[in-house]
Amino acid sequence: MADIRNIVVLTGAGVSAESGIATFRGPGGLWEGHRVEDVCTPEALARDPELVHRFYDLRRAALAGVVPNAAHLALARLDAAWAGELLIVTQNVDDLHERAGATRLLHMHGELRSASCASCGGREAWEDELPPGSGCTLCGAAALRPDIVFFGEMPYQMERIEAAVAGCDLFVSVGTSGAVYPAAGFVQMARYHGATTLELNLEQSAGSAWFDTTRLGPAGELVPAWVDEVLAR
Ligand code: OAD
């Protein structure tokens, strides 16, 4: 590994799999029994708000029954100890990175424990069920929806992410299939700007060819070992 100071870690559903949260592209291409298009698009929300709200209510409630695993804890350890720049960009909408203690963290696809207003764009912390038509505390509109970035919508904080990716020396991807853009393109951007790139995943992904190195195995083993290596430098 060349000398490194600035690190970006991109995480996906695979980092939370060992905590018991289902990945998106599981057996049969279903997410918790639903086609992703039926619960993760603006059209689905408009067509059947009860179904979509209920789906995320169940996912939100399920967070109470899961805990961070060794991969989340290792990334939080890196966050606490790393003197250089670090940004953990997660595609996950669970809160396991922050519960593990990570702070230099950004949720590009939204968060289960948050609601967003379809009228004013405001966001607020949300713990309970979120029925369609719930009122926004900022603008008063009965327009709160799950704070999830659906297909066709712009992920959060893209400018900040792109600046971090362009400025990093080491880009690491953990537990993501490389199927969903723009996140799937970050590795190409990092390479273009001269970063070393490393993939940690259970199996080869759609993006594996873009990485300098791919290590295959469960995140709960690969991530702590990699963090040990980085902190030992
Ligand atoms: P996917 O379900 O597409 O991919 C999960 C990846 O994790 C796969 O490559 C698995 O092989 C790998 N994996 C599974 N278990 C693992 C383990 N224990 N350790 C390491 N890797 C493991 O999930 P994402 O790539 O995160 O978007 O999906 C990207 C986006 O698609 C999601 O954020 C979501 C979805 O539609 C939105 O919600 C907008």
PDB file of C-alpha atoms and ligand atoms in Angstrom:
ATOM      1  CA  MET A   1       0.000   0.000   0.000  1.00  0.00           C
ATOM      2  CA  ALA A   2       1.336   3.431  -0.930  1.00  0.00           C
ATOM      3  CA  ASP A   3       1.425   6.171   1.689  1.00  0.00           C
ATOM      4  CA  ILE A   4      -2.127   7.056   2.677  1.00  0.00           C
ATOM      5  CA  ARG A   5      -3.695   9.902   4.573  1.00  0.00           C
ATOM      6  CA  ASN A   6      -7.225  10.357   3.243  1.00  0.00           C
ATOM      7  CA  ILE A   7      -9.613   7.409   3.202  1.00  0.00           C
ATOM      8  CA  VAL A   8     -13.144   6.970   1.873  1.00  0.00           C
ATOM      9  CA  VAL A   9     -15.057   3.827   2.849  1.00  0.00           C
ATOM     10  CA  LEU A  10     -18.238   3.028   0.908  1.00  0.00           C
ATOM     11  CA  THR A  11     -20.507   0.499   2.597  1.00  0.00           C
ATOM     12  CA  GLY A  12     -23.541  -1.409   1.360  1.00  0.00           C
ATOM     13  CA  ALA A  13     -26.025  -3.949   2.625  1.00  0.00           C
ATOM     14  CA  GLY A  14     -23.326  -6.617   3.017  1.00  0.00           C
ATOM     15  CA  VAL A  15     -21.825  -4.782   5.992  1.00  0.00           C
ATOM     16  CA  SER A  16     -25.087  -5.248   7.930  1.00  0.00           C
ATOM     17  CA  ALA A  17     -25.832  -8.801   6.726  1.00  0.00           C
ATOM     18  CA  GLU A  18     -24.127 -10.432   9.719  1.00  0.00           C
ATOM     19  CA  SER A  19     -26.308  -8.297  12.015  1.00  0.00           C
ATOM     20  CA  GLY A  20     -29.328 -10.019  10.461  1.00  0.00           C
ATOM     21  CA  ILE A  21     -30.517  -7.288   8.085  1.00  0.00           C
ATOM     22  CA  ALA A  22     -31.462  -8.675   4.674  1.00  0.00           C
ATOM     23  CA  THR A  23     -29.456  -7.477   1.676  1.00  0.00           C
ATOM     24  CA  PHE A  24     -31.367  -5.970  -1.260  1.00  0.00           C
ATOM     25  CA  ARG A  25     -30.531  -8.398  -3.991  1.00  0.00           C
ATOM     26  CA  GLY A  26     -31.209 -11.572  -2.064  1.00  0.00           C
ATOM     27  CA  PRO A  27     -32.508 -14.903  -3.334  1.00  0.00           C
ATOM     28  CA  GLY A  28     -34.941 -14.380  -6.206  1.00  0.00           C
ATOM     29  CA  GLY A  29     -34.047 -10.692  -6.420  1.00  0.00           C
ATOM     30  CA  LEU A  30     -36.545  -9.885  -3.678  1.00  0.00           C
ATOM     31  CA  TRP A  31     -36.045  -7.522  -0.755  1.00  0.00           C
ATOM     32  CA  GLU A  32     -37.936  -8.906   2.252  1.00  0.00           C
ATOM     33  CA  GLY A  33     -40.410 -10.509  -0.149  1.00  0.00           C
ATOM     34  CA  HIS A  34     -40.971  -7.407  -2.305  1.00  0.00           C
ATOM     35  CA  ARG A  35     -39.643  -6.388  -5.684  1.00  0.00           C
ATOM     36  CA  VAL A  36     -37.428  -3.328  -5.107  1.00  0.00           C
ATOM     37  CA  GLU A  37     -39.520  -1.426  -7.718  1.00  0.00           C
ATOM     38  CA  ASP A  38     -42.643  -1.955  -5.581  1.00  0.00           C
ATOM     39  CA  VAL A  39     -41.236  -0.313  -2.465  1.00  0.00           C
ATOM     40  CA  CYS A  40     -38.363   1.881  -3.604  1.00  0.00           C
ATOM     41  CA  THR A  41     -39.639   4.184  -6.345  1.00  0.00           C
ATOM     42  CA  PRO A  42     -41.610   7.468  -6.356  1.00  0.00           C
ATOM     43  CA  GLU A  43     -44.196   5.705  -8.543  1.00  0.00           C
ATOM     44  CA  ALA A  44     -44.727   2.983  -5.941  1.00  0.00           C
ATOM     45  CA  LEU A  45     -45.174   5.601  -3.224  1.00  0.00           C
ATOM     46  CA  ALA A  46     -47.758   7.461  -5.321  1.00  0.00           C
ATOM     47  CA  ARG A  47     -49.597   4.245  -6.287  1.00  0.00           C
ATOM     48  CA  ASP A  48     -49.734   2.573  -2.880  1.00  0.00           C
ATOM     49  CA  PRO A  49     -48.558   4.809  -0.036  1.00  0.00           C
ATOM     50  CA  GLU A  50     -49.981   2.442   2.602  1.00  0.00           C
ATOM     51  CA  LEU A  51     -47.812  -0.418   1.345  1.00  0.00           C
ATOM     52  CA  VAL A  52     -44.640   1.659   1.028  1.00  0.00           C
ATOM     53  CA  HIS A  53     -45.035   3.377   4.420  1.00  0.00           C
ATOM     54  CA  ARG A  54     -45.831   0.035   6.062  1.00  0.00           C
ATOM     55  CA  PHE A  55     -42.770  -1.559   4.473  1.00  0.00           C
ATOM     56  CA  TYR A  56     -40.444   1.048   5.981  1.00  0.00           C
ATOM     57  CA  ASP A  57     -42.358   1.015   9.298  1.00  0.00           C
ATOM     58  CA  LEU A  58     -41.474  -2.676   9.582  1.00  0.00           C
ATOM     59  CA  ARG A  59     -37.829  -2.059   8.643  1.00  0.00           C
ATOM     60  CA  ARG A  60     -37.638   0.797  11.208  1.00  0.00           C
ATOM     61  CA  ALA A  61     -39.186  -1.355  13.931  1.00  0.00           C
ATOM     62  CA  ALA A  62     -36.764  -4.192  13.118  1.00  0.00           C
ATOM     63  CA  LEU A  63     -33.810  -1.977  14.026  1.00  0.00           C
ATOM     64  CA  ALA A  64     -34.667  -2.517  17.689  1.00  0.00           C
ATOM     65  CA  GLY A  65     -33.786  -6.192  17.304  1.00  0.00           C
ATOM     66  CA  VAL A  66     -30.353  -5.884  15.680  1.00  0.00           C
ATOM     67  CA  VAL A  67     -26.935  -4.735  16.877  1.00  0.00           C
ATOM     68  CA  PRO A  68     -23.737  -3.634  15.127  1.00  0.00           C
ATOM     69  CA  ASN A  69     -21.391  -6.448  14.099  1.00  0.00           C
ATOM     70  CA  ALA A  70     -17.603  -6.697  14.039  1.00  0.00           C
ATOM     71  CA  ALA A  71     -17.401  -4.793  10.735  1.00  0.00           C
ATOM     72  CA  HIS A  72     -19.320  -1.759  12.053  1.00  0.00           C
ATOM     73  CA  LEU A  73     -17.245  -1.812  15.250  1.00  0.00           C
ATOM     74  CA  ALA A  74     -13.968  -1.982  13.323  1.00  0.00           C
ATOM     75  CA  LEU A  75     -14.929   0.992  11.132  1.00  0.00           C
ATOM     76  CA  ALA A  76     -15.847   2.972  14.263  1.00  0.00           C
ATOM     77  CA  ARG A  77     -12.434   2.063  15.696  1.00  0.00           C
ATOM     78  CA  LEU A  78     -10.799   3.356  12.512  1.00  0.00           C
ATOM     79  CA  ASP A  79     -12.881   6.539  12.753  1.00  0.00           C
ATOM     80  CA  ALA A  80     -11.714   7.160  16.331  1.00  0.00           C
ATOM     81  CA  ALA A  81      -8.043   6.448  15.654  1.00  0.00           C
ATOM     82  CA  TRP A  82      -7.345   7.706  12.133  1.00  0.00           C
ATOM     83  CA  ALA A  83      -5.577  11.085  12.166  1.00  0.00           C
ATOM     84  CA  GLY A  84      -6.090  11.776   8.461  1.00  0.00           C
ATOM     85  CA  GLU A  85      -9.289  12.491   6.614  1.00  0.00           C
ATOM     86  CA  LEU A  86     -11.922   9.759   6.708  1.00  0.00           C
ATOM     87  CA  LEU A  87     -15.430   9.621   5.320  1.00  0.00           C
ATOM     88  CA  ILE A  88     -17.652   6.569   5.681  1.00  0.00           C
ATOM     89  CA  VAL A  89     -20.315   6.809   2.982  1.00  0.00           C
ATOM     90  CA  THR A  90     -23.058   4.291   3.573  1.00  0.00           C
ATOM     91  CA  GLN A  91     -25.817   3.284   1.187  1.00  0.00           C
ATOM     92  CA  ASN A  92     -27.551   1.651   4.138  1.00  0.00           C
ATOM     93  CA  VAL A  93     -30.590   3.159   5.792  1.00  0.00           C
ATOM     94  CA  ASP A  94     -30.046   1.335   9.098  1.00  0.00           C
ATOM     95  CA  ASP A  95     -28.263   3.087  11.966  1.00  0.00           C
ATOM     96  CA  LEU A  96     -25.675   0.430  12.807  1.00  0.00           C
ATOM     97  CA  HIS A  97     -22.596   2.493  11.874  1.00  0.00           C
ATOM     98  CA  GLU A  98     -23.544   5.282  14.259  1.00  0.00           C
ATOM     99  CA  ARG A  99     -24.602   2.853  16.968  1.00  0.00           C
ATOM    100  CA  ALA A 100     -21.131   1.313  16.690  1.00  0.00           C
ATOM    101  CA  GLY A 101     -19.708   4.807  17.300  1.00  0.00           C
ATOM    102  CA  ALA A 102     -18.789   6.077  13.820  1.00  0.00           C
ATOM    103  CA  THR A 103     -19.105   9.845  13.468  1.00  0.00           C
ATOM    104  CA  ARG A 104     -17.441  10.710  10.156  1.00  0.00           C
ATOM    105  CA  LEU A 105     -20.412   9.128   8.423  1.00  0.00           C
ATOM    106  CA  LEU A 106     -22.929  10.082   5.772  1.00  0.00           C
ATOM    107  CA  HIS A 107     -26.115   8.254   4.699  1.00  0.00           C
ATOM    108  CA  MET A 108     -26.368   8.851   0.955  1.00  0.00           C
ATOM    109  CA  HIS A 109     -29.632   6.876   0.537  1.00  0.00           C
ATOM    110  CA  GLY A 110     -31.450   8.306   3.579  1.00  0.00           C
ATOM    111  CA  GLU A 111     -32.248   6.835   6.980  1.00  0.00           C
ATOM    112  CA  LEU A 112     -35.011   4.681   8.439  1.00  0.00           C
ATOM    113  CA  ARG A 113     -35.039   6.720  11.635  1.00  0.00           C
ATOM    114  CA  SER A 114     -35.907   9.868   9.727  1.00  0.00           C
ATOM    115  CA  ALA A 115     -38.889  11.298   7.860  1.00  0.00           C
ATOM    116  CA  SER A 116     -38.717  13.780   4.995  1.00  0.00           C
ATOM    117  CA  CYS A 117     -41.343  16.216   3.801  1.00  0.00           C
ATOM    118  CA  ALA A 118     -42.491  15.869   0.196  1.00  0.00           C
ATOM    119  CA  SER A 119     -43.622  19.508   0.347  1.00  0.00           C
ATOM    120  CA  CYS A 120     -40.738  21.503   1.889  1.00  0.00           C
ATOM    121  CA  GLY A 121     -37.906  18.938   1.789  1.00  0.00           C
ATOM    122  CA  GLY A 122     -37.329  19.203   5.554  1.00  0.00           C
ATOM    123  CA  ARG A 123     -36.118  16.153   7.461  1.00  0.00           C
ATOM    124  CA  GLU A 124     -36.850  15.159  11.038  1.00  0.00           C
ATOM    125  CA  ALA A 125     -35.927  12.313  13.359  1.00  0.00           C
ATOM    126  CA  TRP A 126     -38.643   9.647  13.387  1.00  0.00           C
ATOM    127  CA  GLU A 127     -38.824   6.616  15.687  1.00  0.00           C
ATOM    128  CA  ASP A 128     -42.377   5.284  15.427  1.00  0.00           C
ATOM    129  CA  GLU A 129     -44.768   4.296  12.688  1.00  0.00           C
ATOM    130  CA  LEU A 130     -45.183   6.891   9.934  1.00  0.00           C
ATOM    131  CA  PRO A 131     -48.703   6.733   8.442  1.00  0.00           C
ATOM    132  CA  PRO A 132     -49.244   8.436   5.054  1.00  0.00           C
ATOM    133  CA  GLY A 133     -50.396  12.028   5.567  1.00  0.00           C
ATOM    134  CA  SER A 134     -48.379  12.654   8.733  1.00  0.00           C
ATOM    135  CA  GLY A 135     -47.796  16.364   9.295  1.00  0.00           C
ATOM    136  CA  CYS A 136     -44.434  18.069   8.832  1.00  0.00           C
ATOM    137  CA  THR A 137     -43.416  20.006  11.949  1.00  0.00           C
ATOM    138  CA  LEU A 138     -41.535  22.526   9.801  1.00  0.00           C
ATOM    139  CA  CYS A 139     -44.124  23.559   7.165  1.00  0.00           C
ATOM    140  CA  GLY A 140     -47.317  21.908   8.438  1.00  0.00           C
ATOM    141  CA  ALA A 141     -48.058  20.025   5.203  1.00  0.00           C
ATOM    142  CA  ALA A 142     -49.511  16.527   5.608  1.00  0.00           C
ATOM    143  CA  ALA A 143     -46.705  15.233   3.438  1.00  0.00           C
ATOM    144  CA  LEU A 144     -44.188  13.274   5.484  1.00  0.00           C
ATOM    145  CA  ARG A 145     -42.748  10.157   3.827  1.00  0.00           C
ATOM    146  CA  PRO A 146     -39.985   7.706   4.707  1.00  0.00           C
ATOM    147  CA  ASP A 147     -36.627   9.480   4.344  1.00  0.00           C
ATOM    148  CA  ILE A 148     -35.384   7.000   1.768  1.00  0.00           C
ATOM    149  CA  VAL A 149     -33.791   7.988  -1.544  1.00  0.00           C
ATOM    150  CA  PHE A 150     -35.860   6.119  -4.102  1.00  0.00           C
ATOM    151  CA  PHE A 151     -34.673   5.077  -7.554  1.00  0.00           C
ATOM    152  CA  GLY A 152     -34.689   8.131  -9.786  1.00  0.00           C
ATOM    153  CA  GLU A 153     -34.076  10.520  -6.861  1.00  0.00           C
ATOM    154  CA  MET A 154     -30.833  12.328  -6.093  1.00  0.00           C
ATOM    155  CA  PRO A 155     -28.779  10.820  -3.252  1.00  0.00           C
ATOM    156  CA  TYR A 156     -27.883  13.084  -0.338  1.00  0.00           C
ATOM    157  CA  GLN A 157     -24.688  15.154  -0.145  1.00  0.00           C
ATOM    158  CA  MET A 158     -23.273  14.219  -3.534  1.00  0.00           C
ATOM    159  CA  GLU A 159     -20.994  17.277  -3.671  1.00  0.00           C
ATOM    160  CA  ARG A 160     -19.376  16.407  -0.368  1.00  0.00           C
ATOM    161  CA  ILE A 161     -19.012  12.748  -1.367  1.00  0.00           C
ATOM    162  CA  GLU A 162     -17.482  13.533  -4.749  1.00  0.00           C
ATOM    163  CA  ALA A 163     -14.974  15.937  -3.171  1.00  0.00           C
ATOM    164  CA  ALA A 164     -13.962  13.273  -0.633  1.00  0.00           C
ATOM    165  CA  VAL A 165     -13.670  10.551  -3.297  1.00  0.00           C
ATOM    166  CA  ALA A 166     -11.634  12.799  -5.595  1.00  0.00           C
ATOM    167  CA  GLY A 167      -9.323  13.710  -2.716  1.00  0.00           C
ATOM    168  CA  CYS A 168      -8.745  10.301  -1.141  1.00  0.00           C
ATOM    169  CA  ASP A 169      -5.606   8.168  -1.376  1.00  0.00           C
ATOM    170  CA  LEU A 170      -7.438   4.968  -0.512  1.00  0.00           C
ATOM    171  CA  PHE A 171     -10.979   4.031  -1.521  1.00  0.00           C
ATOM    172  CA  VAL A 172     -12.464   0.955   0.134  1.00  0.00           C
ATOM    173  CA  SER A 173     -15.792  -0.628  -0.759  1.00  0.00           C
ATOM    174  CA  VAL A 174     -17.435  -3.021   1.701  1.00  0.00           C
ATOM    175  CA  GLY A 175     -20.426  -5.289   1.062  1.00  0.00           C
ATOM    176  CA  THR A 176     -21.980  -3.683  -1.984  1.00  0.00           C
ATOM    177  CA  SER A 177     -22.988  -5.330  -5.257  1.00  0.00           C
ATOM    178  CA  GLY A 178     -21.899  -2.384  -7.410  1.00  0.00           C
ATOM    179  CA  ALA A 179     -25.286  -2.457  -9.125  1.00  0.00           C
ATOM    180  CA  VAL A 180     -26.634   0.963  -8.172  1.00  0.00           C
ATOM    181  CA  TYR A 181     -25.273   4.262  -9.464  1.00  0.00           C
ATOM    182  CA  PRO A 182     -23.963   6.783  -8.583  1.00  0.00           C
ATOM    183  CA  ALA A 183     -22.346   4.822  -5.709  1.00  0.00           C
ATOM    184  CA  ALA A 184     -21.163   2.106  -8.106  1.00  0.00           C
ATOM    185  CA  GLY A 185     -19.164   4.735  -9.998  1.00  0.00           C
ATOM    186  CA  PHE A 186     -17.187   6.077  -7.024  1.00  0.00           C
ATOM    187  CA  VAL A 187     -14.420   3.522  -7.528  1.00  0.00           C
ATOM    188  CA  GLN A 188     -13.831   4.785 -11.078  1.00  0.00           C
ATOM    189  CA  MET A 189     -13.724   8.371  -9.846  1.00  0.00           C
ATOM    190  CA  ALA A 190     -11.241   7.437  -7.098  1.00  0.00           C
ATOM    191  CA  ARG A 191      -9.004   5.615  -9.598  1.00  0.00           C
ATOM    192  CA  TYR A 192      -9.151   8.531 -12.016  1.00  0.00           C
ATOM    193  CA  HIS A 193      -7.782  10.782  -9.254  1.00  0.00           C
ATOM    194  CA  GLY A 194      -5.004   8.333  -8.423  1.00  0.00           C
ATOM    195  CA  ALA A 195      -6.334   6.522  -5.335  1.00  0.00           C
ATOM    196  CA  THR A 196      -5.565   2.938  -4.437  1.00  0.00           C
ATOM    197  CA  THR A 197      -8.806   0.915  -4.461  1.00  0.00           C
ATOM    198  CA  LEU A 198      -9.756  -2.092  -2.350  1.00  0.00           C
ATOM    199  CA  GLU A 199     -12.943  -4.143  -2.331  1.00  0.00           C
ATOM    200  CA  LEU A 200     -14.049  -6.282   0.635  1.00  0.00           C
ATOM    201  CA  ASN A 201     -17.046  -8.422  -0.312  1.00  0.00           C
ATOM    202  CA  LEU A 202     -18.492 -11.878   0.173  1.00  0.00           C
ATOM    203  CA  GLU A 203     -18.269 -12.605  -3.538  1.00  0.00           C
ATOM    204  CA  GLN A 204     -17.172 -10.973  -6.781  1.00  0.00           C
ATOM    205  CA  SER A 205     -19.370  -7.972  -7.542  1.00  0.00           C
ATOM    206  CA  ALA A 206     -20.396  -6.154 -10.715  1.00  0.00           C
ATOM    207  CA  GLY A 207     -17.637  -3.640  -9.966  1.00  0.00           C
ATOM    208  CA  SER A 208     -14.808  -5.974  -8.970  1.00  0.00           C
ATOM    209  CA  ALA A 209     -12.829  -5.368 -12.158  1.00  0.00           C
ATOM    210  CA  TRP A 210     -12.406  -1.702 -11.199  1.00  0.00           C
ATOM    211  CA  PHE A 211     -10.566  -2.430  -7.949  1.00  0.00           C
ATOM    212  CA  ASP A 212      -6.803  -2.860  -7.581  1.00  0.00           C
ATOM    213  CA  THR A 213      -7.512  -5.614  -5.072  1.00  0.00           C
ATOM    214  CA  THR A 214     -10.582  -7.619  -4.078  1.00  0.00           C
ATOM    215  CA  ARG A 215     -10.626  -9.691  -0.888  1.00  0.00           C
ATOM    216  CA  LEU A 216     -13.468 -12.183  -0.628  1.00  0.00           C
ATOM    217  CA  GLY A 217     -15.097 -13.176   2.665  1.00  0.00           C
ATOM    218  CA  PRO A 218     -17.549 -11.984   5.313  1.00  0.00           C
ATOM    219  CA  ALA A 219     -17.281  -8.326   6.298  1.00  0.00           C
ATOM    220  CA  GLY A 220     -17.177  -9.306   9.969  1.00  0.00           C
ATOM    221  CA  GLU A 221     -13.782 -10.928   9.343  1.00  0.00           C
ATOM    222  CA  LEU A 222     -12.328  -8.884   6.477  1.00  0.00           C
ATOM    223  CA  VAL A 223     -13.026  -5.400   7.857  1.00  0.00           C
ATOM    224  CA  PRO A 224     -11.436  -5.849  11.322  1.00  0.00           C
ATOM    225  CA  ALA A 225      -8.348  -7.416   9.679  1.00  0.00           C
ATOM    226  CA  TRP A 226      -8.052  -4.522   7.215  1.00  0.00           C
ATOM    227  CA  VAL A 227      -8.517  -1.902   9.957  1.00  0.00           C
ATOM    228  CA  ASP A 228      -5.767  -3.590  11.989  1.00  0.00           C
ATOM    229  CA  GLU A 229      -3.485  -3.356   8.946  1.00  0.00           C
ATOM    230  CA  VAL A 230      -4.213   0.312   8.341  1.00  0.00           C
ATOM    231  CA  LEU A 231      -3.795   1.324  11.977  1.00  0.00           C
ATOM    232  CA  ALA A 232      -0.534  -0.637  12.245  1.00  0.00           C
ATOM    233  CA  ARG A 233       1.085   1.437   9.493  1.00  0.00           C
TER     234      ARG A 233
HETATM  235  P1  OAD B   1     -26.984  -5.495  -2.495  1.00  0.00           P
HETATM  236  O1  OAD B   1     -27.972  -6.381  -1.817  1.00  0.00           O
HETATM  237  O2  OAD B   1     -27.175  -5.183  -3.938  1.00  0.00           O
HETATM  238  O3  OAD B   1     -25.530  -6.156  -2.401  1.00  0.00           O
HETATM  239  C1  OAD B   1     -25.010  -6.620  -1.171  1.00  0.00           C
HETATM  240  C2  OAD B   1     -23.611  -7.156  -1.414  1.00  0.00           C
HETATM  241  O4  OAD B   1     -23.092  -7.563  -0.160  1.00  0.00           O
HETATM  242  C3  OAD B   1     -23.534  -8.360  -2.349  1.00  0.00           C
HETATM  243  O5  OAD B   1     -22.459  -8.176  -3.282  1.00  0.00           O
HETATM  244  C4  OAD B   1     -23.231  -9.526  -1.413  1.00  0.00           C
HETATM  245  O6  OAD B   1     -22.408 -10.511  -2.019  1.00  0.00           O
HETATM  246  C5  OAD B   1     -22.472  -8.825  -0.309  1.00  0.00           C
HETATM  247  N1  OAD B   1     -22.568  -9.503   0.995  1.00  0.00           N
HETATM  248  C6  OAD B   1     -23.591 -10.216   1.502  1.00  0.00           C
HETATM  249  N2  OAD B   1     -23.303 -10.645   2.735  1.00  0.00           N
HETATM  250  C7  OAD B   1     -22.048 -10.184   3.030  1.00  0.00           C
HETATM  251  C8  OAD B   1     -21.181 -10.295   4.159  1.00  0.00           C
HETATM  252  N3  OAD B   1     -21.525 -10.947   5.258  1.00  0.00           N
HETATM  253  N4  OAD B   1     -19.973  -9.678   4.099  1.00  0.00           N
HETATM  254  C9  OAD B   1     -19.597  -8.999   2.976  1.00  0.00           C
HETATM  255  N5  OAD B   1     -20.370  -8.866   1.893  1.00  0.00           N
HETATM  256  C10 OAD B   1     -21.583  -9.446   1.908  1.00  0.00           C
HETATM  257  O7  OAD B   1     -26.877  -4.184  -1.606  1.00  0.00           O
HETATM  258  P2  OAD B   1     -26.246  -2.762  -1.970  1.00  0.00           P
HETATM  259  O8  OAD B   1     -25.083  -2.911  -2.908  1.00  0.00           O
HETATM  260  O9  OAD B   1     -26.012  -2.062  -0.694  1.00  0.00           O
HETATM  261  O10 OAD B   1     -30.831   1.644  -2.557  1.00  0.00           O
HETATM  262  O11 OAD B   1     -27.443  -2.080  -2.728  1.00  0.00           O
HETATM  263  C11 OAD B   1     -27.293  -0.767  -3.168  1.00  0.00           C
HETATM  264  C12 OAD B   1     -28.605  -0.042  -3.111  1.00  0.00           C
HETATM  265  O12 OAD B   1     -29.605  -0.771  -3.826  1.00  0.00           O
HETATM  266  C13 OAD B   1     -29.201   0.098  -1.742  1.00  0.00           C
HETATM  267  O13 OAD B   1     -28.669   1.166  -0.990  1.00  0.00           O
HETATM  268  C14 OAD B   1     -30.638   0.325  -2.031  1.00  0.00           C
HETATM  269  C15 OAD B   1     -30.845  -0.711  -3.100  1.00  0.00           C
HETATM  270  O14 OAD B   1     -31.868  -0.463  -3.949  1.00  0.00           O
HETATM  271  C16 OAD B   1     -31.773   2.432  -2.032  1.00  0.00           C
HETATM  272  O15 OAD B   1     -32.414   2.143  -1.041  1.00  0.00           O
HETATM  273  C17 OAD B   1     -31.960   3.705  -2.764  1.00  0.00           C
END
